[in-house]
Amino acid sequence: MFGLLLALAGPAAAEPPLTGYLVQSACLDEAGTPIPGRLPFEPGCDRTRPLRIGEPLPYRKHDWPGTAEAALPQGYQASDSLLGSLRGVPAAIQTFDFGNAPRAFGRQDPGDGGQVIPLPPAGRPPWP
């Protein structure tokens, strides 16, 4: 799955509309590098940008385990939405990774996957 994501990655360009809604953001330090563990909406986070395919994730989105799911302390599913491209078009690339046995987080298992949403340039509607 990671190889597919890297293949979908493309050069950074001007941020298309809808990016802020569809793609996770990172809190940046003074050098413009994502700060691990710092969420973009936390106090003191003054600079943000969309996370991109191919860069280390400063955080991951996990669901919360139910009270009966003590065996799944990281939850049932992790999901990330990153900025990349598909056939030269900017795209939001969303993945999902299940961690319930026999599946595990961080590897390709049956049921893991994702979706790609092409992002139109500014001034163009998101439909043909």
CSV table of C-alpha atoms in Angstrom, one decimal:
chain,number,residue,atom,x,y,z
A,1,MET,CA,0.0,0.0,0.0
A,2,PHE,CA,2.8,2.4,0.8
A,3,GLY,CA,4.4,1.9,-2.6
A,4,LEU,CA,1.1,2.8,-4.2
A,5,LEU,CA,0.9,5.9,-2.2
A,6,LEU,CA,4.5,6.9,-3.2
A,7,ALA,CA,3.6,6.3,-6.8
A,8,LEU,CA,0.6,8.7,-6.4
A,9,ALA,CA,2.8,11.4,-4.9
A,10,GLY,CA,3.6,14.4,-7.1
A,11,PRO,CA,5.4,17.7,-6.8
A,12,ALA,CA,3.9,20.3,-4.5
A,13,ALA,CA,1.8,23.0,-6.2
A,14,ALA,CA,-0.5,25.8,-5.2
A,15,GLU,CA,-3.1,24.5,-2.7
A,16,PRO,CA,-6.3,23.6,-4.5
A,17,PRO,CA,-9.7,24.5,-2.9
A,18,LEU,CA,-11.1,21.9,-0.6
A,19,THR,CA,-7.6,20.9,0.5
A,20,GLY,CA,-8.1,22.2,4.0
A,21,TYR,CA,-11.3,20.2,4.4
A,22,LEU,CA,-10.1,16.9,2.9
A,23,VAL,CA,-6.4,16.7,3.9
A,24,GLN,CA,-4.8,16.6,7.4
A,25,SER,CA,-2.7,19.6,8.4
A,26,ALA,CA,0.5,19.8,10.3
A,27,CYS,CA,1.7,22.3,12.9
A,28,LEU,CA,5.0,23.7,11.7
A,29,ASP,CA,8.1,24.9,13.5
A,30,GLU,CA,10.1,28.0,12.6
A,31,ALA,CA,11.9,26.1,9.8
A,32,GLY,CA,8.6,24.9,8.3
A,33,THR,CA,9.0,21.3,9.4
A,34,PRO,CA,6.0,19.4,10.9
A,35,ILE,CA,6.2,19.1,14.7
A,36,PRO,CA,5.7,15.5,15.8
A,37,GLY,CA,2.7,15.0,18.1
A,38,ARG,CA,1.5,18.7,17.8
A,39,LEU,CA,-2.0,19.0,16.4
A,40,PRO,CA,-2.7,21.9,14.1
A,41,PHE,CA,-5.5,23.2,16.3
A,42,GLU,CA,-3.6,23.2,19.6
A,43,PRO,CA,-2.7,26.5,21.3
A,44,GLY,CA,0.6,27.8,20.1
A,45,CYS,CA,0.3,26.4,16.7
A,46,ASP,CA,0.6,29.5,14.5
A,47,ARG,CA,1.7,27.9,11.2
A,48,THR,CA,0.1,25.0,9.4
A,49,ARG,CA,0.1,23.4,6.0
A,50,PRO,CA,-1.3,20.2,4.4
A,51,LEU,CA,0.5,17.0,5.0
A,52,ARG,CA,1.9,15.4,1.8
A,53,ILE,CA,2.5,11.9,0.7
A,54,GLY,CA,6.0,10.7,1.3
A,55,GLU,CA,6.8,12.8,4.4
A,56,PRO,CA,6.8,11.4,8.0
A,57,LEU,CA,3.4,11.8,9.7
A,58,PRO,CA,3.5,14.0,12.9
A,59,TYR,CA,0.4,12.2,14.1
A,60,ARG,CA,-2.1,9.5,13.0
A,61,LYS,CA,-5.9,9.5,13.3
A,62,HIS,CA,-7.1,6.4,15.2
A,63,ASP,CA,-10.6,5.7,16.3
A,64,TRP,CA,-11.2,5.3,20.0
A,65,PRO,CA,-11.6,1.7,21.3
A,66,GLY,CA,-14.8,0.8,22.9
A,67,THR,CA,-14.9,-0.2,26.6
A,68,ALA,CA,-15.2,-3.8,25.6
A,69,GLU,CA,-12.1,-3.6,23.3
A,70,ALA,CA,-9.3,-3.6,25.9
A,71,ALA,CA,-7.3,-5.7,23.4
A,72,LEU,CA,-7.3,-2.8,20.9
A,73,PRO,CA,-5.7,0.1,22.8
A,74,GLN,CA,-5.0,1.9,19.6
A,75,GLY,CA,-8.6,1.4,18.3
A,76,TYR,CA,-9.9,-0.6,15.4
A,77,GLN,CA,-8.9,1.6,12.5
A,78,ALA,CA,-6.3,4.2,11.6
A,79,SER,CA,-6.9,6.7,8.8
A,80,ASP,CA,-4.8,9.3,7.1
A,81,SER,CA,-5.7,11.9,4.4
A,82,LEU,CA,-2.7,13.4,2.6
A,83,LEU,CA,-2.0,15.7,-0.3
A,84,GLY,CA,-0.6,14.0,-3.4
A,85,SER,CA,-1.5,13.7,-7.1
A,86,LEU,CA,-3.1,11.2,-9.4
A,87,ARG,CA,-2.0,11.4,-13.1
A,88,GLY,CA,-0.6,14.9,-12.6
A,89,VAL,CA,-3.8,16.2,-10.9
A,90,PRO,CA,-3.6,17.3,-7.2
A,91,ALA,CA,-5.6,14.8,-5.1
A,92,ALA,CA,-6.6,14.0,-1.5
A,93,ILE,CA,-5.4,10.5,-0.8
A,94,GLN,CA,-7.1,8.9,2.1
A,95,THR,CA,-6.0,5.5,3.6
A,96,PHE,CA,-7.5,3.2,6.1
A,97,ASP,CA,-5.6,0.6,8.1
A,98,PHE,CA,-7.3,-1.9,10.4
A,99,GLY,CA,-5.5,-3.3,13.5
A,100,ASN,CA,-7.8,-6.0,14.8
A,101,ALA,CA,-6.3,-9.5,14.8
A,102,PRO,CA,-5.3,-11.2,12.6
A,103,ARG,CA,-4.8,-7.8,10.9
A,104,ALA,CA,-2.2,-5.3,12.3
A,105,PHE,CA,-1.5,-1.6,11.9
A,106,GLY,CA,1.3,-0.7,9.6
A,107,ARG,CA,1.0,-3.5,7.0
A,108,GLN,CA,-1.2,-4.3,4.1
A,109,ASP,CA,-4.0,-6.7,5.2
A,110,PRO,CA,-7.3,-7.8,3.6
A,111,GLY,CA,-9.8,-4.9,4.1
A,112,ASP,CA,-7.2,-2.1,4.3
A,113,GLY,CA,-7.4,0.4,1.5
A,114,GLY,CA,-8.3,3.9,0.7
A,115,GLN,CA,-9.7,6.3,-1.9
A,116,VAL,CA,-8.4,9.2,-4.0
A,117,ILE,CA,-10.3,12.4,-4.6
A,118,PRO,CA,-9.0,14.6,-7.4
A,119,LEU,CA,-8.9,18.3,-6.4
A,120,PRO,CA,-9.9,20.8,-9.1
A,121,PRO,CA,-7.9,23.9,-9.6
A,122,ALA,CA,-9.2,27.2,-8.1
A,123,GLY,CA,-12.2,28.5,-9.9
A,124,ARG,CA,-13.3,25.1,-11.3
A,125,PRO,CA,-16.1,23.1,-9.8
A,126,PRO,CA,-15.2,19.6,-8.5
A,127,TRP,CA,-17.3,17.9,-11.2
A,128,PRO,CA,-16.9,17.7,-15.0
